[in-house]
Coordinates of C-alpha atoms in Angstrom, one line a residue:
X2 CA -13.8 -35.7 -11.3
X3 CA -12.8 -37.8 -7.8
X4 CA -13.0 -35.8 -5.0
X5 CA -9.3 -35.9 -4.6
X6 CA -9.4 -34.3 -8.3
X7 CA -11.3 -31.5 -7.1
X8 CA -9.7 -31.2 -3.7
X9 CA -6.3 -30.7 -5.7
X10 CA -7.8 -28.1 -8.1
X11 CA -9.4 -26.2 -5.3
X12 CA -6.1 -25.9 -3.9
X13 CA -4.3 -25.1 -7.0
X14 CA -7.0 -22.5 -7.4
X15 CA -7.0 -20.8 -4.0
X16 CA -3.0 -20.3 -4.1
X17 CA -3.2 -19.3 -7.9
X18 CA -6.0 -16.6 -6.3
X19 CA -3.4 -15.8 -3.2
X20 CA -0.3 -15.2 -5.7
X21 CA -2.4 -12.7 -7.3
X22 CA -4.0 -11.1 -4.8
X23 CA -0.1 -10.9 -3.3
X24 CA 0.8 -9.1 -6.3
X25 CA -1.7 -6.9 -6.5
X26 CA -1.4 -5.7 -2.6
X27 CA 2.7 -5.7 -3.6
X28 CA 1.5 -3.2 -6.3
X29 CA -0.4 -1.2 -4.9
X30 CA 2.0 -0.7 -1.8
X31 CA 4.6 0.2 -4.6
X32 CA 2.7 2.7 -6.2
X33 CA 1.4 4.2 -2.7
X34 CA 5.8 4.2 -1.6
X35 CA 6.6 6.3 -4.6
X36 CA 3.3 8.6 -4.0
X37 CA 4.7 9.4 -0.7
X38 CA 8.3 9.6 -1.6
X39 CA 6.8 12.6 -4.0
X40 CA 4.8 14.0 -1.3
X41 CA 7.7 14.2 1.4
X42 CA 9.5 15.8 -1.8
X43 CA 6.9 18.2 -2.3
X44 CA 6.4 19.0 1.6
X45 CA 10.4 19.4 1.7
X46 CA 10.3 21.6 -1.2
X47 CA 7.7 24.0 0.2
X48 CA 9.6 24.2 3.8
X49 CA 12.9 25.0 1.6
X50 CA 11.5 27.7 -0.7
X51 CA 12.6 31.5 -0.1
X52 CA 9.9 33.1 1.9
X53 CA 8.1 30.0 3.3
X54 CA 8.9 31.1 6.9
X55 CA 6.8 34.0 6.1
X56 CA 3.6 32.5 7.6
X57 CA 1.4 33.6 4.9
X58 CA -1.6 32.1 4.5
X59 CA -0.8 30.2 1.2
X60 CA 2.1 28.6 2.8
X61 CA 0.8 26.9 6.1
X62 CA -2.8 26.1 3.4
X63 CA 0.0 23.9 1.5
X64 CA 1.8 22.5 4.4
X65 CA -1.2 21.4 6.0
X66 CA -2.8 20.2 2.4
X67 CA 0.7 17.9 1.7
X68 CA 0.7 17.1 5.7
X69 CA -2.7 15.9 5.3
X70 CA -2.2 14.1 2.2
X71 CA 1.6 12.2 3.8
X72 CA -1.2 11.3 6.5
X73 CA -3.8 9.7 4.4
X74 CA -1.1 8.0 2.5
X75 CA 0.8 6.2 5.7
X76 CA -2.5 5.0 6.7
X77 CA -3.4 3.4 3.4
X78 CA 0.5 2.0 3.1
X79 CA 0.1 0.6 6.8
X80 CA -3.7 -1.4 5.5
X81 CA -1.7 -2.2 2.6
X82 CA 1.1 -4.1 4.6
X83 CA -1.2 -5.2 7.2
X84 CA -3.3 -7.0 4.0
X85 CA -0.1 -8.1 2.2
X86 CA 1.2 -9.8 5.7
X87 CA -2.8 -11.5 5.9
X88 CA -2.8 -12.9 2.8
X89 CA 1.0 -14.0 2.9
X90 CA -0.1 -15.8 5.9
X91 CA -2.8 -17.8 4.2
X92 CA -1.0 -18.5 1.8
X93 CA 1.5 -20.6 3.9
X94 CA -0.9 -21.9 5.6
X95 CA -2.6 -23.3 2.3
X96 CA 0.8 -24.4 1.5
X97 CA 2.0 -26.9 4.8

């Protein structure tokens, strides 16, 4: 194989590796979207329910479990984008 060969394969083969790394961080930020769409659903539930402004102890245990939870999940989607963006970005770079 000529070295042009093999610089042409590498290439094909680093953007084939980008592409699916790409879809695999679009993905995963899809699946993490819809887990916090049904934690914000959950959370809204909770504050909705009859007797939730009761203060008991089981309600503000919840909040602060689905509140934690919302939290954990924004984090992971902003790494997510923040990846997704990084590897976009190497991608056109391999590409000019």
């Amino acid at each position: 194989m000529t070295y042009s060969q093999r610089l042409t394969h590498g290439y094909s083969s680093d953007v084939i590796y980008l592409e699916h790394q790409i879809a695999i961080a679009e993905e995963d930020l899809a699946k993490a979207e819809e887990k916090r769409r049904a934690y914000e659903s959950d959370l809204d539930q909770l504050k909705t329910s009859p007797g939730y402004h009761s203060t008991s102890a089981t309600n503000v245990s919840n909040e602060e479990k689905w509140v934690d939870e919302l939290t954990k999940l924004q984090s992971m989607i902003k790494d997510i984008r923040t990846r997704l963006k990084n590897l976009q970005e190497d991608l056109g770079e391999l590409e000019d």
